[in-house]
Amino acid sequence: MAIERTFSIIKPDAVERNLIGDILKMIEESGLKVKAMKMIHMDRAQAEGFYAVHKERPFFGELVDYMISGPVVVSCLEGENAIKAYRELMGATNPADAAEGTIRKRFAVNLQNNSCHGSDGPDTAKTEVAYFFNDDELVG
Ligand code: CMP
């Protein structure tokens, strides 16, 4: 099995409802290790850059407004097949479709306010980790 790194955001809806600990507990109990972590409050340019791949989508403006509406917790997670493992732990993007026992089934409010983000592939994971962390911050 390949040891991979992935990138995670605990989003504003979850931070606002004091769910950081609950979500981290699910992440750690799944066997993923936290390599790096910090709380940040993104500005508009930072959120637009992070979600640039979605900039032509109709939900882009609202997504950016939401992502800068409050602080988030960004992290780099490491483990066996971390990218897929974390996506499975999060569940489907829309909580209405998320499986029992997933983060989004338990905590997400709706399709946009869906409590967490995880990279969707190896290239994205690399870019997203580097967007928020320098190499010397990956201390875990
Ligand atoms: P995330 O995994 O961070 O990737 C893009 C985000 O856009 C997604 O989670 C949701 O928060 C948000 N979003 C809002 N509407 C949609 C939609 N129709 N399809 C996908 N993502 C959406």
JSON list of C-alpha atoms and ligand atoms in Angstrom, two decimals:
[
{"chain": "A", "resi": 1, "resn": "MET", "atom": "CA", "xyz": [0.00, 0.00, 0.00]},
{"chain": "A", "resi": 2, "resn": "ALA", "atom": "CA", "xyz": [1.27, 3.46, -0.86]},
{"chain": "A", "resi": 3, "resn": "ILE", "atom": "CA", "xyz": [1.84, 6.05, 1.86]},
{"chain": "A", "resi": 4, "resn": "GLU", "atom": "CA", "xyz": [0.27, 9.25, 0.57]},
{"chain": "A", "resi": 5, "resn": "ARG", "atom": "CA", "xyz": [-0.42, 12.77, 1.74]},
{"chain": "A", "resi": 6, "resn": "THR", "atom": "CA", "xyz": [-3.68, 14.60, 1.30]},
{"chain": "A", "resi": 7, "resn": "PHE", "atom": "CA", "xyz": [-5.01, 18.02, 2.17]},
{"chain": "A", "resi": 8, "resn": "SER", "atom": "CA", "xyz": [-7.99, 18.67, 4.43]},
{"chain": "A", "resi": 9, "resn": "ILE", "atom": "CA", "xyz": [-10.10, 21.69, 5.38]},
{"chain": "A", "resi": 10, "resn": "ILE", "atom": "CA", "xyz": [-12.49, 21.72, 8.32]},
{"chain": "A", "resi": 11, "resn": "LYS", "atom": "CA", "xyz": [-14.84, 24.32, 6.88]},
{"chain": "A", "resi": 12, "resn": "PRO", "atom": "CA", "xyz": [-16.48, 27.39, 8.50]},
{"chain": "A", "resi": 13, "resn": "ASP", "atom": "CA", "xyz": [-19.80, 25.66, 9.26]},
{"chain": "A", "resi": 14, "resn": "ALA", "atom": "CA", "xyz": [-18.00, 22.98, 11.30]},
{"chain": "A", "resi": 15, "resn": "VAL", "atom": "CA", "xyz": [-15.58, 25.34, 13.08]},
{"chain": "A", "resi": 16, "resn": "GLU", "atom": "CA", "xyz": [-18.49, 27.62, 13.99]},
{"chain": "A", "resi": 17, "resn": "ARG", "atom": "CA", "xyz": [-20.39, 24.68, 15.58]},
{"chain": "A", "resi": 18, "resn": "ASN", "atom": "CA", "xyz": [-17.37, 23.53, 17.67]},
{"chain": "A", "resi": 19, "resn": "LEU", "atom": "CA", "xyz": [-16.91, 20.37, 15.61]},
{"chain": "A", "resi": 20, "resn": "ILE", "atom": "CA", "xyz": [-13.12, 20.57, 15.13]},
{"chain": "A", "resi": 21, "resn": "GLY", "atom": "CA", "xyz": [-12.50, 17.99, 17.84]},
{"chain": "A", "resi": 22, "resn": "ASP", "atom": "CA", "xyz": [-15.20, 15.58, 16.64]},
{"chain": "A", "resi": 23, "resn": "ILE", "atom": "CA", "xyz": [-13.90, 15.68, 13.06]},
{"chain": "A", "resi": 24, "resn": "LEU", "atom": "CA", "xyz": [-10.26, 15.31, 14.13]},
{"chain": "A", "resi": 25, "resn": "LYS", "atom": "CA", "xyz": [-11.24, 12.34, 16.27]},
{"chain": "A", "resi": 26, "resn": "MET", "atom": "CA", "xyz": [-12.78, 10.65, 13.22]},
{"chain": "A", "resi": 27, "resn": "ILE", "atom": "CA", "xyz": [-9.66, 11.45, 11.17]},
{"chain": "A", "resi": 28, "resn": "GLU", "atom": "CA", "xyz": [-7.27, 10.10, 13.82]},
{"chain": "A", "resi": 29, "resn": "GLU", "atom": "CA", "xyz": [-9.38, 7.03, 14.57]},
{"chain": "A", "resi": 30, "resn": "SER", "atom": "CA", "xyz": [-9.31, 6.20, 10.84]},
{"chain": "A", "resi": 31, "resn": "GLY", "atom": "CA", "xyz": [-5.53, 5.83, 11.14]},
{"chain": "A", "resi": 32, "resn": "LEU", "atom": "CA", "xyz": [-4.57, 8.99, 9.23]},
{"chain": "A", "resi": 33, "resn": "LYS", "atom": "CA", "xyz": [-1.75, 10.99, 10.83]},
{"chain": "A", "resi": 34, "resn": "VAL", "atom": "CA", "xyz": [-1.76, 14.77, 11.07]},
{"chain": "A", "resi": 35, "resn": "LYS", "atom": "CA", "xyz": [1.46, 16.00, 9.40]},
{"chain": "A", "resi": 36, "resn": "ALA", "atom": "CA", "xyz": [0.66, 19.71, 9.69]},
{"chain": "A", "resi": 37, "resn": "MET", "atom": "CA", "xyz": [-2.28, 21.77, 10.89]},
{"chain": "A", "resi": 38, "resn": "LYS", "atom": "CA", "xyz": [-3.32, 25.38, 11.45]},
{"chain": "A", "resi": 39, "resn": "MET", "atom": "CA", "xyz": [-6.37, 27.58, 11.84]},
{"chain": "A", "resi": 40, "resn": "ILE", "atom": "CA", "xyz": [-6.64, 30.40, 9.32]},
{"chain": "A", "resi": 41, "resn": "HIS", "atom": "CA", "xyz": [-9.23, 32.91, 8.14]},
{"chain": "A", "resi": 42, "resn": "MET", "atom": "CA", "xyz": [-8.88, 33.05, 4.35]},
{"chain": "A", "resi": 43, "resn": "ASP", "atom": "CA", "xyz": [-9.21, 36.29, 2.47]},
{"chain": "A", "resi": 44, "resn": "ARG", "atom": "CA", "xyz": [-11.11, 36.48, -0.81]},
{"chain": "A", "resi": 45, "resn": "ALA", "atom": "CA", "xyz": [-8.06, 36.20, -3.06]},
{"chain": "A", "resi": 46, "resn": "GLN", "atom": "CA", "xyz": [-6.79, 33.16, -1.17]},
{"chain": "A", "resi": 47, "resn": "ALA", "atom": "CA", "xyz": [-10.16, 31.36, -1.38]},
{"chain": "A", "resi": 48, "resn": "GLU", "atom": "CA", "xyz": [-10.60, 32.26, -5.07]},
{"chain": "A", "resi": 49, "resn": "GLY", "atom": "CA", "xyz": [-7.12, 30.92, -5.80]},
{"chain": "A", "resi": 50, "resn": "PHE", "atom": "CA", "xyz": [-7.73, 27.72, -3.87]},
{"chain": "A", "resi": 51, "resn": "TYR", "atom": "CA", "xyz": [-11.01, 27.02, -5.71]},
{"chain": "A", "resi": 52, "resn": "ALA", "atom": "CA", "xyz": [-9.82, 28.42, -9.10]},
{"chain": "A", "resi": 53, "resn": "VAL", "atom": "CA", "xyz": [-10.71, 25.10, -10.77]},
{"chain": "A", "resi": 54, "resn": "HIS", "atom": "CA", "xyz": [-14.38, 25.90, -10.01]},
{"chain": "A", "resi": 55, "resn": "LYS", "atom": "CA", "xyz": [-14.34, 29.52, -11.16]},
{"chain": "A", "resi": 56, "resn": "GLU", "atom": "CA", "xyz": [-16.69, 28.97, -14.11]},
{"chain": "A", "resi": 57, "resn": "ARG", "atom": "CA", "xyz": [-19.21, 27.04, -11.99]},
{"chain": "A", "resi": 58, "resn": "PRO", "atom": "CA", "xyz": [-22.45, 28.81, -11.01]},
{"chain": "A", "resi": 59, "resn": "PHE", "atom": "CA", "xyz": [-21.78, 28.21, -7.31]},
{"chain": "A", "resi": 60, "resn": "PHE", "atom": "CA", "xyz": [-18.28, 29.78, -7.31]},
{"chain": "A", "resi": 61, "resn": "GLY", "atom": "CA", "xyz": [-19.25, 33.19, -5.85]},
{"chain": "A", "resi": 62, "resn": "GLU", "atom": "CA", "xyz": [-21.30, 31.70, -3.03]},
{"chain": "A", "resi": 63, "resn": "LEU", "atom": "CA", "xyz": [-18.64, 29.10, -2.32]},
{"chain": "A", "resi": 64, "resn": "VAL", "atom": "CA", "xyz": [-15.98, 31.79, -1.90]},
{"chain": "A", "resi": 65, "resn": "ASP", "atom": "CA", "xyz": [-18.29, 33.92, 0.29]},
{"chain": "A", "resi": 66, "resn": "TYR", "atom": "CA", "xyz": [-18.90, 30.88, 2.48]},
{"chain": "A", "resi": 67, "resn": "MET", "atom": "CA", "xyz": [-15.23, 29.88, 2.72]},
{"chain": "A", "resi": 68, "resn": "ILE", "atom": "CA", "xyz": [-14.25, 33.38, 3.92]},
{"chain": "A", "resi": 69, "resn": "SER", "atom": "CA", "xyz": [-17.22, 33.67, 6.31]},
{"chain": "A", "resi": 70, "resn": "GLY", "atom": "CA", "xyz": [-15.16, 32.40, 9.25]},
{"chain": "A", "resi": 71, "resn": "PRO", "atom": "CA", "xyz": [-12.01, 30.53, 10.24]},
{"chain": "A", "resi": 72, "resn": "VAL", "atom": "CA", "xyz": [-11.14, 27.10, 8.91]},
{"chain": "A", "resi": 73, "resn": "VAL", "atom": "CA", "xyz": [-8.67, 24.42, 10.00]},
{"chain": "A", "resi": 74, "resn": "VAL", "atom": "CA", "xyz": [-6.32, 23.32, 7.23]},
{"chain": "A", "resi": 75, "resn": "SER", "atom": "CA", "xyz": [-4.19, 20.21, 7.54]},
{"chain": "A", "resi": 76, "resn": "CYS", "atom": "CA", "xyz": [-1.94, 17.80, 5.72]},
{"chain": "A", "resi": 77, "resn": "LEU", "atom": "CA", "xyz": [-2.84, 14.18, 6.48]},
{"chain": "A", "resi": 78, "resn": "GLU", "atom": "CA", "xyz": [-0.66, 11.16, 5.81]},
{"chain": "A", "resi": 79, "resn": "GLY", "atom": "CA", "xyz": [-1.37, 7.44, 5.62]},
{"chain": "A", "resi": 80, "resn": "GLU", "atom": "CA", "xyz": [-1.95, 4.42, 3.42]},
{"chain": "A", "resi": 81, "resn": "ASN", "atom": "CA", "xyz": [-3.91, 5.53, 0.35]},
{"chain": "A", "resi": 82, "resn": "ALA", "atom": "CA", "xyz": [-4.63, 8.75, 2.27]},
{"chain": "A", "resi": 83, "resn": "ILE", "atom": "CA", "xyz": [-6.41, 10.50, -0.61]},
{"chain": "A", "resi": 84, "resn": "LYS", "atom": "CA", "xyz": [-9.03, 7.80, -1.15]},
{"chain": "A", "resi": 85, "resn": "ALA", "atom": "CA", "xyz": [-9.21, 6.94, 2.55]},
{"chain": "A", "resi": 86, "resn": "TYR", "atom": "CA", "xyz": [-10.01, 10.53, 3.51]},
{"chain": "A", "resi": 87, "resn": "ARG", "atom": "CA", "xyz": [-12.56, 10.92, 0.70]},
{"chain": "A", "resi": 88, "resn": "GLU", "atom": "CA", "xyz": [-14.31, 7.78, 1.94]},
{"chain": "A", "resi": 89, "resn": "LEU", "atom": "CA", "xyz": [-14.25, 9.08, 5.51]},
{"chain": "A", "resi": 90, "resn": "MET", "atom": "CA", "xyz": [-15.76, 12.42, 4.39]},
{"chain": "A", "resi": 91, "resn": "GLY", "atom": "CA", "xyz": [-18.54, 10.80, 2.36]},
{"chain": "A", "resi": 92, "resn": "ALA", "atom": "CA", "xyz": [-20.31, 12.22, -0.70]},
{"chain": "A", "resi": 93, "resn": "THR", "atom": "CA", "xyz": [-20.04, 15.98, -1.38]},
{"chain": "A", "resi": 94, "resn": "ASN", "atom": "CA", "xyz": [-23.78, 16.30, -0.86]},
{"chain": "A", "resi": 95, "resn": "PRO", "atom": "CA", "xyz": [-24.63, 15.10, 2.68]},
{"chain": "A", "resi": 96, "resn": "ALA", "atom": "CA", "xyz": [-27.96, 13.82, 1.37]},
{"chain": "A", "resi": 97, "resn": "ASP", "atom": "CA", "xyz": [-25.96, 11.19, -0.53]},
{"chain": "A", "resi": 98, "resn": "ALA", "atom": "CA", "xyz": [-23.32, 10.52, 2.16]},
{"chain": "A", "resi": 99, "resn": "ALA", "atom": "CA", "xyz": [-23.04, 7.06, 3.73]},
{"chain": "A", "resi": 100, "resn": "GLU", "atom": "CA", "xyz": [-23.68, 6.38, 7.41]},
{"chain": "A", "resi": 101, "resn": "GLY", "atom": "CA", "xyz": [-20.63, 6.91, 9.59]},
{"chain": "A", "resi": 102, "resn": "THR", "atom": "CA", "xyz": [-19.05, 9.55, 7.34]},
{"chain": "A", "resi": 103, "resn": "ILE", "atom": "CA", "xyz": [-18.14, 13.06, 8.44]},
{"chain": "A", "resi": 104, "resn": "ARG", "atom": "CA", "xyz": [-20.61, 14.69, 6.06]},
{"chain": "A", "resi": 105, "resn": "LYS", "atom": "CA", "xyz": [-23.46, 12.35, 7.00]},
{"chain": "A", "resi": 106, "resn": "ARG", "atom": "CA", "xyz": [-22.92, 13.22, 10.68]},
{"chain": "A", "resi": 107, "resn": "PHE", "atom": "CA", "xyz": [-22.18, 16.92, 10.46]},
{"chain": "A", "resi": 108, "resn": "ALA", "atom": "CA", "xyz": [-22.70, 18.57, 7.05]},
{"chain": "A", "resi": 109, "resn": "VAL", "atom": "CA", "xyz": [-25.53, 21.07, 6.70]},
{"chain": "A", "resi": 110, "resn": "ASN", "atom": "CA", "xyz": [-26.00, 21.02, 2.91]},
{"chain": "A", "resi": 111, "resn": "LEU", "atom": "CA", "xyz": [-24.14, 20.66, -0.41]},
{"chain": "A", "resi": 112, "resn": "GLN", "atom": "CA", "xyz": [-22.16, 23.86, 0.11]},
{"chain": "A", "resi": 113, "resn": "ASN", "atom": "CA", "xyz": [-21.81, 23.93, 3.89]},
{"chain": "A", "resi": 114, "resn": "ASN", "atom": "CA", "xyz": [-20.47, 20.40, 3.89]},
{"chain": "A", "resi": 115, "resn": "SER", "atom": "CA", "xyz": [-18.08, 20.63, 6.86]},
{"chain": "A", "resi": 116, "resn": "CYS", "atom": "CA", "xyz": [-14.90, 19.35, 5.18]},
{"chain": "A", "resi": 117, "resn": "HIS", "atom": "CA", "xyz": [-12.80, 19.30, 2.03]},
{"chain": "A", "resi": 118, "resn": "GLY", "atom": "CA", "xyz": [-10.32, 16.67, 0.87]},
{"chain": "A", "resi": 119, "resn": "SER", "atom": "CA", "xyz": [-8.09, 16.51, -2.20]},
{"chain": "A", "resi": 120, "resn": "ASP", "atom": "CA", "xyz": [-9.49, 14.51, -5.12]},
{"chain": "A", "resi": 121, "resn": "GLY", "atom": "CA", "xyz": [-6.22, 13.10, -6.52]},
{"chain": "A", "resi": 122, "resn": "PRO", "atom": "CA", "xyz": [-2.43, 13.02, -6.16]},
{"chain": "A", "resi": 123, "resn": "ASP", "atom": "CA", "xyz": [-1.74, 16.15, -8.23]},
{"chain": "A", "resi": 124, "resn": "THR", "atom": "CA", "xyz": [-4.42, 18.15, -6.43]},
{"chain": "A", "resi": 125, "resn": "ALA", "atom": "CA", "xyz": [-3.14, 16.93, -3.06]},
{"chain": "A", "resi": 126, "resn": "LYS", "atom": "CA", "xyz": [0.37, 18.18, -3.82]},
{"chain": "A", "resi": 127, "resn": "THR", "atom": "CA", "xyz": [-0.86, 21.57, -5.06]},
{"chain": "A", "resi": 128, "resn": "GLU", "atom": "CA", "xyz": [-3.30, 22.03, -2.19]},
{"chain": "A", "resi": 129, "resn": "VAL", "atom": "CA", "xyz": [-0.80, 21.09, 0.56]},
{"chain": "A", "resi": 130, "resn": "ALA", "atom": "CA", "xyz": [1.73, 23.50, -0.98]},
{"chain": "A", "resi": 131, "resn": "TYR", "atom": "CA", "xyz": [-0.93, 26.24, -1.20]},
{"chain": "A", "resi": 132, "resn": "PHE", "atom": "CA", "xyz": [-1.10, 26.43, 2.61]},
{"chain": "A", "resi": 133, "resn": "PHE", "atom": "CA", "xyz": [2.07, 24.83, 3.98]},
{"chain": "A", "resi": 134, "resn": "ASN", "atom": "CA", "xyz": [5.82, 25.27, 3.51]},
{"chain": "A", "resi": 135, "resn": "ASP", "atom": "CA", "xyz": [7.93, 22.11, 3.63]},
{"chain": "A", "resi": 136, "resn": "ASP", "atom": "CA", "xyz": [9.30, 23.08, 7.08]},
{"chain": "A", "resi": 137, "resn": "GLU", "atom": "CA", "xyz": [5.75, 23.12, 8.49]},
{"chain": "A", "resi": 138, "resn": "LEU", "atom": "CA", "xyz": [5.22, 19.42, 7.67]},
{"chain": "A", "resi": 139, "resn": "VAL", "atom": "CA", "xyz": [6.54, 18.30, 11.02]},
{"chain": "A", "resi": 140, "resn": "GLY", "atom": "CA", "xyz": [4.23, 15.42, 11.97]},
{"chain": "B", "resi": 1, "resn": "CMP", "atom": "P1", "xyz": [-15.43, 20.69, -1.85]},
{"chain": "B", "resi": 1, "resn": "CMP", "atom": "O1", "xyz": [-15.10, 19.26, -1.71]},
{"chain": "B", "resi": 1, "resn": "CMP", "atom": "O2", "xyz": [-14.66, 21.66, -1.00]},
{"chain": "B", "resi": 1, "resn": "CMP", "atom": "O3", "xyz": [-15.28, 21.14, -3.38]},
{"chain": "B", "resi": 1, "resn": "CMP", "atom": "C1", "xyz": [-15.97, 22.23, -3.94]},
{"chain": "B", "resi": 1, "resn": "CMP", "atom": "C2", "xyz": [-17.04, 22.77, -3.02]},
{"chain": "B", "resi": 1, "resn": "CMP", "atom": "O4", "xyz": [-18.03, 23.54, -3.65]},
{"chain": "B", "resi": 1, "resn": "CMP", "atom": "C3", "xyz": [-17.79, 21.59, -2.43]},
{"chain": "B", "resi": 1, "resn": "CMP", "atom": "O5", "xyz": [-16.99, 20.90, -1.51]},
{"chain": "B", "resi": 1, "resn": "CMP", "atom": "C4", "xyz": [-19.01, 22.32, -1.84]},
{"chain": "B", "resi": 1, "resn": "CMP", "atom": "O6", "xyz": [-18.69, 22.94, -0.60]},
{"chain": "B", "resi": 1, "resn": "CMP", "atom": "C5", "xyz": [-19.23, 23.45, -2.86]},
{"chain": "B", "resi": 1, "resn": "CMP", "atom": "N1", "xyz": [-20.37, 23.25, -3.76]},
{"chain": "B", "resi": 1, "resn": "CMP", "atom": "C6", "xyz": [-21.46, 24.04, -3.81]},
{"chain": "B", "resi": 1, "resn": "CMP", "atom": "N2", "xyz": [-22.30, 23.63, -4.76]},
{"chain": "B", "resi": 1, "resn": "CMP", "atom": "C7", "xyz": [-21.75, 22.57, -5.36]},
{"chain": "B", "resi": 1, "resn": "CMP", "atom": "C8", "xyz": [-22.17, 21.70, -6.43]},
{"chain": "B", "resi": 1, "resn": "CMP", "atom": "N3", "xyz": [-23.32, 21.88, -7.09]},
{"chain": "B", "resi": 1, "resn": "CMP", "atom": "N4", "xyz": [-21.35, 20.68, -6.77]},
{"chain": "B", "resi": 1, "resn": "CMP", "atom": "C9", "xyz": [-20.17, 20.50, -6.11]},
{"chain": "B", "resi": 1, "resn": "CMP", "atom": "N5", "xyz": [-19.74, 21.30, -5.10]},
{"chain": "B", "resi": 1, "resn": "CMP", "atom": "C10", "xyz": [-20.52, 22.32, -4.71]}
]
